[in-house]
């Protein structure tokens, strides 16, 4: 695989600027990884010769890391890396400094990361050495490439996500082509006027390595020009959710003017998924800091056809045991299992979604392991069945029983030659319909009392959705239309009983109320399974309802960076974070 690296030719001073001790950066590996573990080795720059010694920069594109070496050296010669986060203006120097020992003719540093997704920034690296004189290579960083690489001509299509800006009669516009590449244009201008893009990886808070991208001047005799196109995602650097703005300057004045920041959306789902990935932390491989909510975000990412690499890394990093406080207030026992049976089951459904996306058998195996654990809490001794909410067996509620129903039916449909999960799913579905969880209005209350009666507690949208999703999947597993009919009844009840003006609402996002971190994701879970019902039935009414949710939130609850809030009509008080983003993404996906 060809490593795409570009050179920044201005070396600046060879003496490191004063800086605090460099904090370790972790992406898929942390700084100071041994080069023997590199997935690839390439040489992006010509060697630098210092008094006969050979200074060389090495890079591993799959790791997103680089290291330095010095050869033909003598005892006491040294080699290190410099890393800059502001385009080379300042840098952390002497990273990994290594000195050539006696009898050796060379040495190397350890590996350091080129990007820092947790802080939303891209770095520059160079190799430096001291061999009776100090010298450095040029700076390098990987070229930003998404559907195309920085500096290409704009593709077909032209959308303008934010309003234009003017400066001394000139009009400056931000454009996105159909591939999500950004470019800037200036109109009604004259010779010498300038246009450029700024690019930020932290939602417009800063742009130290992305100012004046594609800067170009209006040629003599023309009234306008435009830049080349630049990417707003860096999948190889694990950077998503980048923002750009268009800026321009009239030739005879120093000041410029810029549009608002924006991110592209080649499709609604692509834009919403990209904004969700902005909050993903690739080293710890989850969305800090909510455990079950991260499982739902994984499900949304898989449903959207998102990053297979992120799915795999989440699986690999998180299937081990964690102490209490590391991922949840409870310890995680390994295989995503904890005392919270519902939390565990969410991860089972996440790996079903990942399996459907990738067909990687290890995800299905993990979902089966989780399903077996959850099944161990099915108990006919209390209320005739149902799954306990926790290991302490304190509560039989709708969420855990709905999760188990969907998970069991899903496993039956995917495990070849299954003779176990199908019967478990049917038993769970029959119990669910006769348990009393569904009230006289066709809405699902939170759970059952100690005497096994409907407890009349809040009707949460995700409980309604899980009931629908479990019954639809059970219909697929058995072919019995009574289960699909029951799912329809729950769907119909939700459309009339859980909406305002035809838009889905949670009880906590009405009036001046606000939703907690759990409740922020409930509506998206409902829409995932309501969309499944629409697909299973082909109902035009259901499809129209799903479309209305997506249209409403996209028009009224989305900012120019494609971030989606809790209240899909955009009313206040509103809140936006990765949980509301995952919820909104599922609503967009449900509309197809």
Coordinates of C-alpha atoms in Angstrom, one line a residue:
X1 CA 0.0 0.0 0.0
X2 CA 1.5 3.3 -1.1
X3 CA 2.0 5.7 1.9
X4 CA 0.5 9.0 1.1
X5 CA 2.8 11.6 2.8
X6 CA 3.3 15.2 1.9
X7 CA 6.3 17.4 2.8
X8 CA 6.1 20.7 4.5
X9 CA 9.4 22.2 3.2
X10 CA 9.9 25.0 5.7
X11 CA 12.0 23.6 8.5
X12 CA 12.2 26.7 10.6
X13 CA 14.7 26.9 13.4
X14 CA 16.5 23.7 14.3
X15 CA 16.3 24.6 18.0
X16 CA 13.1 23.3 19.7
X17 CA 10.9 26.1 21.0
X18 CA 10.3 25.9 24.8
X19 CA 7.5 23.6 25.5
X20 CA 6.0 21.6 28.4
X21 CA 6.8 17.9 28.6
X22 CA 4.9 16.1 25.8
X23 CA 1.8 14.2 27.0
X24 CA 1.6 10.7 25.6
X25 CA -0.8 10.4 22.7
X26 CA -2.8 7.2 22.2
X27 CA -4.6 6.3 19.0
X28 CA -4.7 2.6 18.3
X29 CA -1.4 2.4 20.1
X30 CA 0.3 4.8 22.5
X31 CA 3.4 6.8 21.9
X32 CA 6.6 4.9 22.4
X33 CA 5.5 1.7 20.7
X34 CA 8.6 -0.3 19.6
X35 CA 9.2 -0.1 15.8
X36 CA 9.5 -3.9 15.8
X37 CA 5.7 -3.9 16.2
X38 CA 5.1 -1.6 13.2
X39 CA 2.5 -3.0 10.7
X40 CA 4.5 -1.4 7.8
X41 CA 7.7 0.5 7.2
X42 CA 8.2 3.2 4.6
X43 CA 10.6 6.0 4.0
X44 CA 8.6 9.1 3.2
X45 CA 11.5 11.5 2.9
X46 CA 15.1 11.6 1.5
X47 CA 17.7 10.8 4.1
X48 CA 19.4 13.7 5.9
X49 CA 23.2 13.5 6.1
X50 CA 24.9 15.1 9.0
X51 CA 28.7 14.9 9.0
X52 CA 28.6 11.6 7.2
X53 CA 25.8 10.2 9.5
X54 CA 22.5 9.1 7.9
X55 CA 19.4 10.4 9.5
X56 CA 16.2 8.7 8.4
X57 CA 12.5 9.1 9.0
X58 CA 10.4 5.9 9.0
X59 CA 6.6 5.7 8.9
X60 CA 3.9 3.1 9.3
X61 CA 0.8 4.3 7.6
X62 CA -1.5 1.6 9.1
X63 CA -0.4 2.5 12.6
X64 CA -0.4 6.3 11.9
X65 CA 3.0 6.5 13.6
X66 CA 6.6 7.4 12.7
X67 CA 10.1 6.9 14.1
X68 CA 13.6 8.1 13.4
X69 CA 17.0 6.3 13.1
X70 CA 20.6 7.3 12.6
X71 CA 23.2 5.1 10.9
X72 CA 26.9 5.2 10.0
X73 CA 27.2 6.9 13.4
X74 CA 29.6 6.8 16.3
X75 CA 29.3 6.6 20.1
X76 CA 27.5 9.6 21.5
X77 CA 25.6 10.6 18.4
X78 CA 21.9 11.1 19.1
X79 CA 18.5 10.9 17.2
X80 CA 15.0 12.0 18.2
X81 CA 11.7 13.2 16.8
X82 CA 10.1 16.6 17.0
X83 CA 6.2 16.8 16.9
X84 CA 4.2 20.0 16.2
X85 CA 0.5 20.5 16.6
X86 CA 0.4 24.0 15.1
X87 CA 1.8 23.6 11.6
X88 CA 5.4 23.7 12.7
X89 CA 5.4 27.0 14.6
X90 CA 6.2 25.3 17.9
X91 CA 6.9 21.7 18.8
X92 CA 7.6 19.2 21.5
X93 CA 11.2 18.3 20.9
X94 CA 13.6 15.4 21.7
X95 CA 10.8 12.8 21.6
X96 CA 12.2 9.3 22.1
X97 CA 15.8 10.7 22.1
X98 CA 18.3 7.8 21.8
X99 CA 22.1 8.0 22.0
X100 CA 24.4 5.6 20.1
X101 CA 26.1 3.3 22.6
X102 CA 29.7 2.2 22.5
X103 CA 30.5 -0.3 19.7
X104 CA 27.2 0.5 17.9
X105 CA 27.0 2.3 14.6
X106 CA 23.4 3.5 14.9
X107 CA 20.2 3.5 16.9
X108 CA 16.5 4.5 16.6
X109 CA 13.8 6.1 18.5
X110 CA 10.5 4.5 19.5
X111 CA 7.3 5.3 17.5
X112 CA 5.1 8.3 18.0
X113 CA 1.6 9.1 16.7
X114 CA 0.9 11.6 13.9
X115 CA -2.7 12.4 14.9
X116 CA -4.5 12.8 18.2
X117 CA -8.2 12.0 17.7
X118 CA -9.1 12.4 21.3
X119 CA -8.0 16.1 21.1
X120 CA -9.1 16.4 17.4
X121 CA -5.8 17.5 16.0
X122 CA -3.3 16.5 13.4
X123 CA 0.5 16.6 14.0
X124 CA 3.7 17.1 12.0
X125 CA 6.7 14.9 12.7
X126 CA 10.4 15.3 11.7
X127 CA 13.5 13.3 12.5
X128 CA 16.4 15.2 14.1
X129 CA 19.9 14.2 15.0
X130 CA 23.0 15.4 16.7
X131 CA 26.3 14.2 15.1
X132 CA 28.8 17.0 15.9
X133 CA 26.1 19.3 14.5
X134 CA 22.3 19.3 14.6
X135 CA 20.1 18.6 11.6
X136 CA 16.5 17.7 10.9
X137 CA 14.5 16.3 8.0
X138 CA 11.5 18.2 6.6
X139 CA 8.2 17.9 8.5
X140 CA 5.8 15.2 7.3
X141 CA 2.2 14.2 7.9
X142 CA -0.1 11.9 6.0
X143 CA -2.1 13.6 3.3
X144 CA -5.7 14.0 4.1
X145 CA -7.7 11.6 1.9
X146 CA -11.4 10.6 2.1
X147 CA -13.2 10.0 -1.2
X148 CA -10.4 12.0 -2.7
X149 CA -7.2 13.6 -1.4
X150 CA -6.6 17.2 -0.6
X151 CA -5.9 19.5 -3.5
X152 CA -8.0 17.7 -6.2
X153 CA -10.4 19.4 -8.5
X154 CA -14.0 19.6 -7.2
X155 CA -16.2 16.7 -8.3
X156 CA -19.7 16.9 -9.6
X157 CA -22.5 18.4 -7.5
X158 CA -22.6 21.6 -5.6
X159 CA -24.3 22.2 -2.3
X160 CA -23.9 25.3 -0.1
X161 CA -24.6 24.4 3.5
X162 CA -24.2 27.9 5.0
X163 CA -24.8 31.4 3.9
X164 CA -22.3 33.3 1.9
X165 CA -20.3 36.2 3.3
X166 CA -19.3 39.5 1.6
X167 CA -16.3 41.7 1.7
X168 CA -16.0 45.0 -0.2
X169 CA -18.7 43.9 -2.6
X170 CA -17.2 40.4 -3.2
X171 CA -19.2 37.3 -2.4
X172 CA -17.5 34.4 -0.7
X173 CA -19.2 31.0 -0.8
X174 CA -18.5 27.6 0.8
X175 CA -19.3 24.6 -1.5
X176 CA -19.4 20.8 -1.1
X177 CA -19.3 18.5 -4.1
X178 CA -21.2 15.3 -4.3
X179 CA -18.3 13.4 -2.7
X180 CA -18.3 15.6 0.4
X181 CA -15.1 17.4 -0.6
X182 CA -15.1 21.2 0.2
X183 CA -14.0 24.1 -1.9
X184 CA -14.4 27.9 -1.7
X185 CA -15.2 30.4 -4.3
X186 CA -15.2 34.2 -4.7
X187 CA -17.5 36.1 -7.0
X188 CA -18.0 39.7 -8.3
X189 CA -14.3 40.4 -7.6
X190 CA -11.3 41.6 -9.4
X191 CA -7.6 40.8 -10.1
X192 CA -5.6 39.9 -6.9
X193 CA -8.6 39.1 -4.7
X194 CA -7.9 35.9 -2.7
X195 CA -10.0 32.9 -1.6
X196 CA -9.1 30.0 0.7
X197 CA -10.5 27.4 3.1
X198 CA -9.8 27.0 6.8
X199 CA -10.2 23.5 8.2
X200 CA -10.7 22.6 11.8
X201 CA -10.8 19.2 13.5
X202 CA -12.4 20.5 16.7
X203 CA -15.6 22.0 15.4
X204 CA -14.1 25.4 14.6
X205 CA -12.4 26.0 17.9
X206 CA -9.0 26.1 16.3
X207 CA -7.4 25.4 12.9
X208 CA -3.6 25.6 13.4
X209 CA -2.7 23.1 10.6
X210 CA -5.6 24.0 8.3
X211 CA -5.4 27.7 7.5
X212 CA -5.3 29.1 4.0
X213 CA -5.9 25.7 2.3
X214 CA -5.9 26.1 -1.5
X215 CA -5.3 29.8 -1.3
X216 CA -5.5 31.3 -4.7
X217 CA -5.9 34.7 -6.4
X218 CA -8.3 35.9 -9.0
X219 CA -6.3 36.2 -12.2
X220 CA -6.0 39.3 -14.3
X221 CA -9.2 40.0 -16.3
X222 CA -11.3 37.6 -14.2
X223 CA -14.0 38.4 -11.6
X224 CA -13.8 35.2 -9.6
X225 CA -12.0 32.0 -8.9
X226 CA -12.2 29.0 -6.6
X227 CA -9.9 26.7 -4.6
X228 CA -9.2 23.1 -5.2
X229 CA -11.2 20.6 -3.0
X230 CA -10.2 19.4 0.5
X231 CA -11.5 16.6 2.7
X232 CA -13.3 17.1 6.0
X233 CA -12.7 13.5 7.2
X234 CA -9.4 11.7 7.7
X235 CA -10.3 8.0 8.1
X236 CA -6.7 6.9 8.1
X237 CA -5.9 9.3 10.8
X238 CA -9.1 8.3 12.7
X239 CA -10.3 11.9 12.5
X240 CA -13.9 12.5 11.7
X241 CA -16.3 15.4 11.9
X242 CA -13.9 18.0 10.5
X243 CA -15.3 21.4 9.7
X244 CA -14.4 23.9 7.0
X245 CA -15.2 27.5 6.2
X246 CA -14.6 29.7 3.1
X247 CA -12.6 32.9 3.5
X248 CA -11.8 35.7 1.1
X249 CA -9.9 39.0 0.9
X250 CA -10.2 41.9 -1.5
X251 CA -6.9 42.8 -3.1
X252 CA -6.4 46.2 -1.7
X253 CA -7.3 45.5 1.9
X254 CA -5.7 43.3 4.6
X255 CA -8.8 42.1 6.4
X256 CA -10.7 39.0 5.3
X257 CA -14.2 37.6 5.8
X258 CA -15.3 34.0 6.4
X259 CA -18.5 32.0 6.2
X260 CA -19.7 29.9 9.1
X261 CA -18.2 26.5 9.7
X262 CA -19.9 23.5 8.2
X263 CA -19.4 19.8 7.5
X264 CA -20.7 17.9 4.4
X265 CA -23.4 15.3 4.3
X266 CA -23.3 13.3 1.1
X267 CA -26.3 11.6 2.5
X268 CA -28.2 12.2 5.8
X269 CA -26.9 9.0 7.2
X270 CA -23.3 9.7 6.2
X271 CA -23.4 13.2 7.7
X272 CA -24.9 11.9 11.0
X273 CA -22.6 8.9 11.2
X274 CA -19.5 11.2 10.7
X275 CA -20.7 13.5 13.5
X276 CA -21.1 10.4 15.7
X277 CA -17.6 9.2 15.0
X278 CA -16.3 12.6 16.1
X279 CA -16.9 11.6 19.7
X280 CA -15.4 8.1 19.3
X281 CA -12.2 7.5 21.2
X282 CA -10.2 5.0 19.2
X283 CA -7.6 4.0 21.9
X284 CA -10.2 3.1 24.6
X285 CA -12.5 2.2 21.7
X286 CA -15.8 3.5 23.0
X287 CA -17.8 6.7 23.4
X288 CA -16.8 8.0 26.8
X289 CA -18.2 7.5 29.2
X290 CA -21.4 5.4 29.0
X291 CA -21.2 1.7 28.7
X292 CA -24.6 0.6 27.5
X293 CA -25.0 3.8 25.5
X294 CA -21.8 2.9 23.6
X295 CA -23.4 -0.5 22.7
X296 CA -26.3 1.4 21.1
X297 CA -23.9 3.7 19.3
X298 CA -22.1 0.6 17.9
X299 CA -25.4 -0.7 16.7
X300 CA -26.2 2.6 15.0
X301 CA -22.7 2.7 13.4
X302 CA -23.2 -0.9 12.1
X303 CA -26.7 -0.1 10.8
X304 CA -25.2 2.9 9.0
X305 CA -22.6 0.8 7.3
X306 CA -19.9 2.7 9.2
X307 CA -16.3 2.0 9.9
X308 CA -15.6 -1.7 10.1
X309 CA -12.3 -0.9 11.7
X310 CA -14.0 0.9 14.5
X311 CA -16.4 -2.0 15.1
X312 CA -13.4 -4.4 15.2
X313 CA -11.4 -2.3 17.6
X314 CA -14.4 -1.8 19.9
X315 CA -14.8 -5.5 20.0
X316 CA -11.1 -6.3 20.6
X317 CA -10.5 -3.7 23.3
X318 CA -13.7 -4.1 25.3
X319 CA -14.3 -7.9 25.4
X320 CA -11.9 -8.2 28.4
X321 CA -12.7 -7.7 32.0
X322 CA -12.8 -4.2 33.6
X323 CA -12.9 -3.1 37.2
X324 CA -15.8 -1.1 38.5
X325 CA -15.5 2.5 37.3
X326 CA -13.5 1.8 34.2
X327 CA -16.5 1.2 31.9
X328 CA -19.4 1.2 34.2
X329 CA -20.1 1.6 37.9
X330 CA -20.2 -2.2 37.9
X331 CA -17.3 -4.4 37.1
X332 CA -17.3 -5.9 33.6
X333 CA -16.6 -9.6 33.7
X334 CA -15.4 -10.0 30.1
X335 CA -17.5 -10.7 27.0
X336 CA -19.4 -7.5 27.8
X337 CA -21.1 -9.2 30.7
X338 CA -22.0 -7.4 34.0
X339 CA -24.6 -7.6 36.8
X340 CA -26.8 -5.3 34.7
X341 CA -28.6 -7.8 32.5
X342 CA -30.0 -5.2 30.3
X343 CA -26.6 -3.6 29.7
X344 CA -25.3 -7.0 28.7
X345 CA -28.1 -7.6 26.3
X346 CA -27.5 -4.3 24.6
X347 CA -24.1 -5.5 23.7
X348 CA -25.5 -8.7 22.4
X349 CA -27.7 -6.8 19.9
X350 CA -24.7 -4.6 19.0
X351 CA -22.7 -7.6 17.9
X352 CA -25.7 -9.0 16.0
X353 CA -25.7 -5.7 14.1
X354 CA -21.9 -5.9 13.5
X355 CA -22.3 -9.5 12.3
X356 CA -25.0 -8.4 9.9
X357 CA -22.8 -5.7 8.6
X358 CA -19.5 -7.6 8.3
X359 CA -20.5 -11.4 8.3
X360 CA -17.6 -11.9 10.7
X361 CA -18.4 -15.0 12.7
X362 CA -16.7 -13.8 15.9
X363 CA -19.4 -11.2 16.4
X364 CA -22.2 -13.9 16.2
X365 CA -20.2 -16.1 18.5
X366 CA -20.0 -13.3 21.0
X367 CA -23.7 -12.5 20.7
X368 CA -24.4 -16.1 21.4
X369 CA -22.2 -16.1 24.5
X370 CA -24.1 -13.0 25.7
X371 CA -27.4 -14.5 24.9
X372 CA -26.6 -17.6 27.0
X373 CA -25.8 -15.4 29.9
X374 CA -29.0 -13.4 29.6
X375 CA -31.0 -16.6 29.2
X376 CA -29.7 -17.7 32.6
X377 CA -31.9 -15.0 34.2
X378 CA -35.1 -16.2 32.6
X379 CA -37.1 -17.3 35.6
X380 CA -40.6 -19.0 35.5
X381 CA -40.7 -19.0 39.3
X382 CA -41.7 -15.3 39.4
X383 CA -44.5 -14.0 37.1
X384 CA -44.3 -17.2 35.1
X385 CA -41.3 -16.0 33.1
X386 CA -39.4 -13.0 32.0
X387 CA -35.8 -11.9 32.5
X388 CA -34.6 -10.3 35.7
X389 CA -33.1 -6.8 35.4
X390 CA -30.1 -7.5 37.5
X391 CA -28.2 -10.4 39.1
X392 CA -29.8 -9.6 42.4
X393 CA -33.2 -10.5 40.8
X394 CA -34.9 -7.4 42.0
X395 CA -37.1 -6.4 39.1
X396 CA -38.8 -7.8 36.0
X397 CA -39.1 -5.0 33.5
X398 CA -39.9 -4.3 29.9
X399 CA -36.5 -3.3 28.7
X400 CA -34.7 -6.5 29.7
X401 CA -37.5 -8.8 28.5
X402 CA -37.8 -6.9 25.2
X403 CA -34.0 -7.1 24.7
X404 CA -34.0 -10.8 25.3
X405 CA -36.9 -11.4 22.9
X406 CA -35.2 -9.6 20.1
X407 CA -31.8 -11.2 20.9
X408 CA -33.2 -14.8 21.1
X409 CA -35.1 -14.4 17.8
X410 CA -32.1 -12.8 16.1
X411 CA -29.9 -15.7 17.2
X412 CA -32.3 -18.3 15.9
X413 CA -32.3 -16.6 12.5
X414 CA -28.5 -16.5 12.3
X415 CA -27.2 -19.6 14.1
X416 CA -27.1 -22.4 11.5
X417 CA -29.1 -25.4 12.5
X418 CA -30.4 -23.8 15.7
X419 CA -32.6 -26.0 17.8
X420 CA -32.5 -23.9 21.0
X421 CA -33.0 -20.2 20.3
X422 CA -36.1 -20.5 18.3
X423 CA -38.0 -22.1 21.2
X424 CA -36.6 -19.6 23.7
X425 CA -37.7 -16.8 21.5
X426 CA -41.3 -18.2 21.1
X427 CA -41.5 -18.7 24.9
X428 CA -40.3 -15.2 25.5
X429 CA -42.7 -13.7 23.0
X430 CA -45.7 -15.5 24.3
X431 CA -44.9 -14.5 27.9
X432 CA -44.3 -10.9 26.8
X433 CA -47.7 -10.6 25.2
X434 CA -49.5 -12.0 28.3
X435 CA -47.3 -10.6 31.0
X436 CA -49.3 -7.4 31.6
X437 CA -46.4 -5.1 30.5
X438 CA -48.7 -3.8 27.7
X439 CA -51.4 -1.5 29.1
X440 CA -55.0 -1.1 27.8
X441 CA -53.8 1.7 25.4
X442 CA -51.3 -0.6 23.7
X443 CA -48.4 1.1 25.4
X444 CA -45.6 -0.6 27.3
X445 CA -45.1 0.5 30.9
X446 CA -41.7 0.2 32.6
X447 CA -42.2 -3.1 34.4
X448 CA -44.1 -5.3 36.8
X449 CA -44.8 -5.0 40.4
X450 CA -43.8 -7.6 43.0
X451 CA -47.2 -9.1 42.5
X452 CA -46.6 -9.4 38.8
X453 CA -49.0 -6.6 37.7
X454 CA -48.3 -3.7 35.4
X455 CA -46.7 -1.1 37.6
X456 CA -48.0 1.9 35.7
X457 CA -44.6 3.6 35.5
X458 CA -43.4 5.7 32.6
X459 CA -44.0 4.6 29.0
X460 CA -40.5 5.0 27.5
X461 CA -40.2 5.0 23.8
X462 CA -37.4 2.5 23.8
X463 CA -39.5 -0.1 25.7
X464 CA -42.2 0.4 23.0
X465 CA -39.6 0.0 20.3
X466 CA -38.1 -3.2 21.8
X467 CA -41.5 -4.8 22.0
X468 CA -42.0 -4.0 18.3
X469 CA -38.6 -5.2 17.3
X470 CA -38.8 -8.4 19.3
X471 CA -42.2 -9.3 17.9
X472 CA -41.2 -8.5 14.3
X473 CA -38.1 -10.7 14.6
X474 CA -40.2 -13.4 16.2
X475 CA -42.5 -13.3 13.2
X476 CA -39.5 -13.7 10.9
X477 CA -38.4 -16.7 13.0
X478 CA -41.7 -18.4 13.2
X479 CA -43.8 -17.1 10.3
X480 CA -46.7 -16.7 12.7
X481 CA -48.6 -13.6 11.6
X482 CA -50.1 -13.1 15.1
X483 CA -46.7 -11.7 16.2
X484 CA -46.5 -9.2 13.4
X485 CA -50.1 -8.2 14.2
X486 CA -49.1 -7.6 17.8
X487 CA -46.1 -5.5 16.6
X488 CA -48.5 -3.4 14.5
X489 CA -50.7 -2.8 17.5
X490 CA -47.7 -1.4 19.5
X491 CA -46.6 0.7 16.5
X492 CA -50.1 2.1 16.0
X493 CA -50.4 2.9 19.8
X494 CA -47.0 4.7 19.6
X495 CA -48.0 6.9 16.7
X496 CA -51.0 8.2 18.5
X497 CA -49.8 8.1 22.1
X498 CA -46.1 9.0 22.0
X499 CA -46.1 11.9 19.6
X500 CA -46.8 15.7 19.5
X501 CA -47.8 17.1 16.1
X502 CA -46.8 13.8 14.6
X503 CA -43.3 13.9 15.9
X504 CA -42.0 11.4 18.5
X505 CA -41.4 12.8 21.9
X506 CA -40.1 11.4 25.2
X507 CA -41.8 12.5 28.4
X508 CA -38.5 14.1 29.5
X509 CA -38.2 16.3 26.4
X510 CA -41.5 18.2 26.8
X511 CA -42.0 21.5 28.4
X512 CA -39.0 22.6 30.4
X513 CA -37.9 19.0 31.2
X514 CA -34.6 17.6 30.2
X515 CA -33.5 14.0 29.6
X516 CA -30.7 12.2 31.4
X517 CA -27.9 10.4 29.5
X518 CA -29.8 7.2 29.3
X519 CA -33.1 8.8 28.1
X520 CA -31.3 10.7 25.3
X521 CA -31.1 7.6 23.2
X522 CA -34.5 6.2 23.8
X523 CA -36.3 7.6 20.7
X524 CA -33.6 6.4 18.3
X525 CA -34.0 2.9 19.7
X526 CA -37.7 3.1 19.0
X527 CA -37.1 4.3 15.5
X528 CA -34.7 1.5 14.7
X529 CA -37.4 -1.1 15.4
X530 CA -40.2 0.9 14.1
X531 CA -38.3 1.2 10.8
X532 CA -38.0 -2.6 11.0
X533 CA -41.8 -2.8 11.3
X534 CA -42.2 -0.5 8.3
X535 CA -39.9 -2.7 6.2
X536 CA -41.6 -5.9 7.3
X537 CA -45.1 -4.7 6.6
X538 CA -44.5 -2.4 3.6
X539 CA -47.0 -0.1 5.2
X540 CA -47.1 3.4 3.6
X541 CA -48.4 4.8 6.9
X542 CA -45.4 3.5 8.8
X543 CA -43.0 4.7 6.1
X544 CA -44.5 8.1 6.1
X545 CA -44.2 8.3 9.9
X546 CA -40.5 7.3 9.8
X547 CA -39.9 9.9 7.0
X548 CA -41.5 12.6 9.0
X549 CA -39.2 12.0 12.0
X550 CA -36.1 12.2 9.8
X551 CA -37.3 15.2 7.9
X552 CA -38.2 17.0 11.1
X553 CA -35.0 16.5 12.9
X554 CA -32.9 17.2 9.7
X555 CA -34.6 20.5 9.1
X556 CA -35.1 21.7 12.7
X557 CA -32.7 19.9 15.0
X558 CA -29.4 19.8 13.1
X559 CA -26.6 22.4 13.0
X560 CA -24.2 23.0 10.1
X561 CA -21.9 20.4 11.5
X562 CA -24.7 17.8 11.3
X563 CA -25.0 17.5 15.0
X564 CA -28.5 16.3 16.2
X565 CA -30.1 17.2 19.5
X566 CA -32.5 15.5 21.9
X567 CA -35.6 17.5 20.8
X568 CA -36.2 16.6 17.1
X569 CA -38.3 19.7 16.5
X570 CA -35.3 21.8 17.7
X571 CA -37.2 23.5 20.5
X572 CA -35.5 24.6 23.7
X573 CA -34.2 23.6 26.2
X574 CA -32.3 21.2 24.0
X575 CA -29.0 19.3 24.4
X576 CA -26.7 17.7 21.8
X577 CA -24.1 15.0 22.5
X578 CA -23.0 11.7 21.0
X579 CA -26.0 9.9 22.6
X580 CA -28.5 12.2 20.9
X581 CA -26.4 11.9 17.8
X582 CA -26.7 8.1 17.8
X583 CA -30.4 8.4 18.4
X584 CA -30.9 10.8 15.5
X585 CA -28.8 8.6 13.2
X586 CA -31.2 5.7 13.8
X587 CA -34.1 7.9 13.0
X588 CA -32.5 8.9 9.7
X589 CA -31.8 5.2 8.9
X590 CA -35.3 4.2 9.7
X591 CA -36.6 6.5 6.9
X592 CA -34.4 4.6 4.4

